């Protein structure tokens, strides 16, 4: 069997794998909103914990 | 630190009212409180992403009490289980990355919320929470308290979970997959490297290509077969017939070719064609998902309202359950959902949703109040006369215009062309077949199929989607949002423009105020302004903003009588501001005016007259429109402003007053029966019928996120003067399409000359088809951009 059959089958399998990945991505709704994720990825995971300054507030007390 | 603008909302800070907190200045207590909530919870990052991103939280006490009602809540939820519930809320204020950040960190502010996810283009947030530890109403109040008040209306109550249609994305994906792989596998055929190689592997490559083309042929192109079949059945020749014919003939001929080993077939062109055409479709359906063009009264009406039971207890009930004879409680800023009779002594009702008129109307006990008004001021009680669907305003929606399904009412330019294109194409194909059959049977079949393949009007079919899709984006950038690309074609055909008056050619934001009467000293003005400051009546607020800035003085005595006016004492001087009768005005025939009368120390001084402020650039817009279009102005108001309108509008403009919603609709219908293509420009719910009936209904909106009735396009109010530009651009778009039709026909002629003479090689087809597509697409894009620039 010629090597060309093997190579082409491999390339088709790879292509099909990517195609399936695409289908899964569409199904999970990744193409519904194409803007928000681009902003979301720039947020830091950790919050900056600002050292608690003495905030002169009266309303805070009853929390 | 910037002391001029509020740290939270960015509005100007009035020096006297400035609140300094944590070394930052705020314009009001509301903004300060939001900052406080964030800083206590370590969420001040909110202010890092965007400068002053917030909104001042409004006082909404009691507004969402209906969310305690389990049956209402369950209608709003997307998903519900014992410990998990999912809700999608629409929040019009979402506008920047800070908004996304804070809304996706809600779980830090409220226990019980597990995740929240923002969909920015749709301005929606999807919140997953545990209903046992936090209720929906608590979440809604939390959102409101940080300035992100959700918009919940009757519409949410009815529409269940919407299924997103992603089939076009799938089809496009499949088409691209097939197209790409077939192109690669076709390379040996194109270059014909050497005979031995091709001979050995030909069957393998060709059958692989055949297999690859199946998904594209059967699935991706399926819309074209369906559409072609439908159009044959309705005996209208649309562009999809030659497309479907071309695709099918191409597939059959290619299959025959490889079965009998005549050649490699046209699978590469076939899949390429399908891919490009789907791409065009995708490009055309650019939608503004945060806007809704199908709104009816349901988007405005509340879900629930407070009912007073016979034993004097209050209860939230869904508005659909309201019966005739029920007693309702309407709070400040709440919308009246049904027609009824006012029981409370006085009410000031703002009908701006309905008519566009911003100044509230005063009603007395026993007066009829109509659905759609908003109560301003104190809590009122009313008795129900009609249920929701029977009310005066909502009955408009039972008109036939709203029952029509959204079937294409007009024939598009592409369809008009294809009415001639298809018969001509078939004639040429059969004529060539008839000629070749006497020469050589095999060639006859080849030529016949080649003609249908090469004439497949892909470039023709791509022209309109790409031009209109591009124009749609151009006008969208200038705040003119169209429902779909076909509206552009309708815009180009318009010959009559009907404007609504109130709220459309006048603004409802600021009124033009003029003073008539005895001159006021600066001392008088100071006291008037001080008194107005304490009043919440909309007219008082407008007049307060109008009067020049000055020092305030102490008020000793203040009394506001709803529906009449204000009486106050300053340094022993008695100031009376209010209605004509209240201030003791001598002239009685001022009914047609909106005015505030002033009396000081029981002496009548004069009145501030509120005239409608016409939109900027109105006069020049009308002047430029006049040459090409017939202009008519419809108004629901009385003739009070007829003379001032006449001076403003070009001579010969028809002015019609006292029009009810149904009459407006009828008026448009009559114009259409005279053969006119009518564009209706309106704003309020009372224009909804006319907007639906007209060929193109454009709604003018001060805030595109919230208020606009069903229409074909939404124009942001401050871009109003650009209307003529948009109309001109739409005409140029049609010119572009016609030019491009000419160009693509030229390609067809070239292709046909190959086909008729029997010389159409797969390679030639594979070159001609993408080439024509690319030139057409770039041609229309460049042309429409050029016109958009040139006309401005």
mmCIF file of C-alpha atoms in Angstrom, chain A residues 2 4-5 8 12 15-16 19 22-23 26-27 29 31-33 35-36 39-40 43 45 47-50 52-53 55-57 59-60 63, chain B residues 21-22 32 36 39-40 42 45 48-49 97 100-101 104 108 117-121 166 169-170 173-174 177 181 185 197 201 204-205 208 212:
data_model
loop_
_atom_site.group_PDB
_atom_site.id
_atom_site.type_symbol
_atom_site.label_atom_id
_atom_site.label_comp_id
_atom_site.label_asym_id
_atom_site.label_seq_id
_atom_site.Cartn_x
_atom_site.Cartn_y
_atom_site.Cartn_z
ATOM 1 C CA UNK A 2 1.349 3.310 -0.965
ATOM 2 C CA UNK A 4 0.020 8.353 0.090
ATOM 3 C CA UNK A 5 -3.078 6.529 1.356
ATOM 4 C CA UNK A 8 -4.089 11.329 3.321
ATOM 5 C CA UNK A 12 -8.353 13.673 6.952
ATOM 6 C CA UNK A 15 -9.133 17.673 9.799
ATOM 7 C CA UNK A 16 -12.191 15.817 11.055
ATOM 8 C CA UNK A 19 -14.131 19.933 12.635
ATOM 9 C CA UNK A 22 -15.640 23.328 16.000
ATOM 10 C CA UNK A 23 -19.033 21.657 16.310
ATOM 11 C CA UNK A 26 -20.674 26.067 18.501
ATOM 12 C CA UNK A 27 -22.917 23.768 20.489
ATOM 13 C CA UNK A 29 -22.562 28.595 22.785
ATOM 14 C CA UNK A 31 -20.145 31.708 19.061
ATOM 15 C CA UNK A 32 -23.217 33.344 20.577
ATOM 16 C CA UNK A 33 -21.318 36.074 22.335
ATOM 17 C CA UNK A 35 -17.330 40.140 22.616
ATOM 18 C CA UNK A 36 -17.554 39.542 26.362
ATOM 19 C CA UNK A 39 -12.846 41.579 27.860
ATOM 20 C CA UNK A 40 -13.162 38.941 30.528
ATOM 21 C CA UNK A 43 -9.410 40.711 34.335
ATOM 22 C CA UNK A 45 -8.236 36.491 38.915
ATOM 23 C CA UNK A 47 -8.695 40.831 43.760
ATOM 24 C CA UNK A 48 -6.491 43.648 44.856
ATOM 25 C CA UNK A 49 -7.132 43.731 48.563
ATOM 26 C CA UNK A 50 -6.711 47.322 49.493
ATOM 27 C CA UNK A 52 -8.662 48.690 54.958
ATOM 28 C CA UNK A 53 -8.358 52.356 55.645
ATOM 29 C CA UNK A 55 -13.415 54.759 56.418
ATOM 30 C CA UNK A 56 -15.357 57.340 58.263
ATOM 31 C CA UNK A 57 -18.735 55.877 57.730
ATOM 32 C CA UNK A 59 -23.773 53.296 57.738
ATOM 33 C CA UNK A 60 -21.203 50.533 57.734
ATOM 34 C CA UNK A 63 -23.875 45.400 58.464
ATOM 35 C CA UNK B 21 -15.940 60.622 50.920
ATOM 36 C CA UNK B 22 -12.708 58.667 51.134
ATOM 37 C CA UNK B 32 -21.475 57.564 47.442
ATOM 38 C CA UNK B 36 -19.168 52.425 49.845
ATOM 39 C CA UNK B 39 -15.038 49.552 48.935
ATOM 40 C CA UNK B 40 -16.321 47.559 51.888
ATOM 41 C CA UNK B 42 -12.866 45.137 48.181
ATOM 42 C CA UNK B 45 -11.183 47.559 40.986
ATOM 43 C CA UNK B 48 -9.810 50.916 37.454
ATOM 44 C CA UNK B 49 -11.099 49.575 34.164
ATOM 45 C CA UNK B 97 -15.661 46.566 30.881
ATOM 46 C CA UNK B 100 -18.763 43.220 33.040
ATOM 47 C CA UNK B 101 -16.306 42.976 35.893
ATOM 48 C CA UNK B 104 -19.371 38.866 37.148
ATOM 49 C CA UNK B 108 -18.780 38.625 46.460
ATOM 50 C CA UNK B 117 -22.040 35.740 33.405
ATOM 51 C CA UNK B 118 -22.475 38.799 31.247
ATOM 52 C CA UNK B 119 -23.452 38.753 27.607
ATOM 53 C CA UNK B 120 -22.252 42.165 26.559
ATOM 54 C CA UNK B 121 -23.778 42.493 23.069
ATOM 55 C CA UNK B 166 -27.148 28.244 15.176
ATOM 56 C CA UNK B 169 -22.978 28.643 11.765
ATOM 57 C CA UNK B 170 -23.007 24.860 11.434
ATOM 58 C CA UNK B 173 -18.547 25.354 9.174
ATOM 59 C CA UNK B 174 -19.430 22.248 7.177
ATOM 60 C CA UNK B 177 -14.492 22.113 5.888
ATOM 61 C CA UNK B 181 -10.242 19.801 1.916
ATOM 62 C CA UNK B 185 -7.180 17.218 -2.829
ATOM 63 C CA UNK B 197 1.040 9.748 -10.804
ATOM 64 C CA UNK B 201 -4.200 7.665 -7.715
ATOM 65 C CA UNK B 204 -8.794 7.388 -4.911
ATOM 66 C CA UNK B 205 -8.605 11.201 -5.040
ATOM 67 C CA UNK B 208 -12.550 11.018 -1.771
ATOM 68 C CA UNK B 212 -16.236 15.200 0.871
#
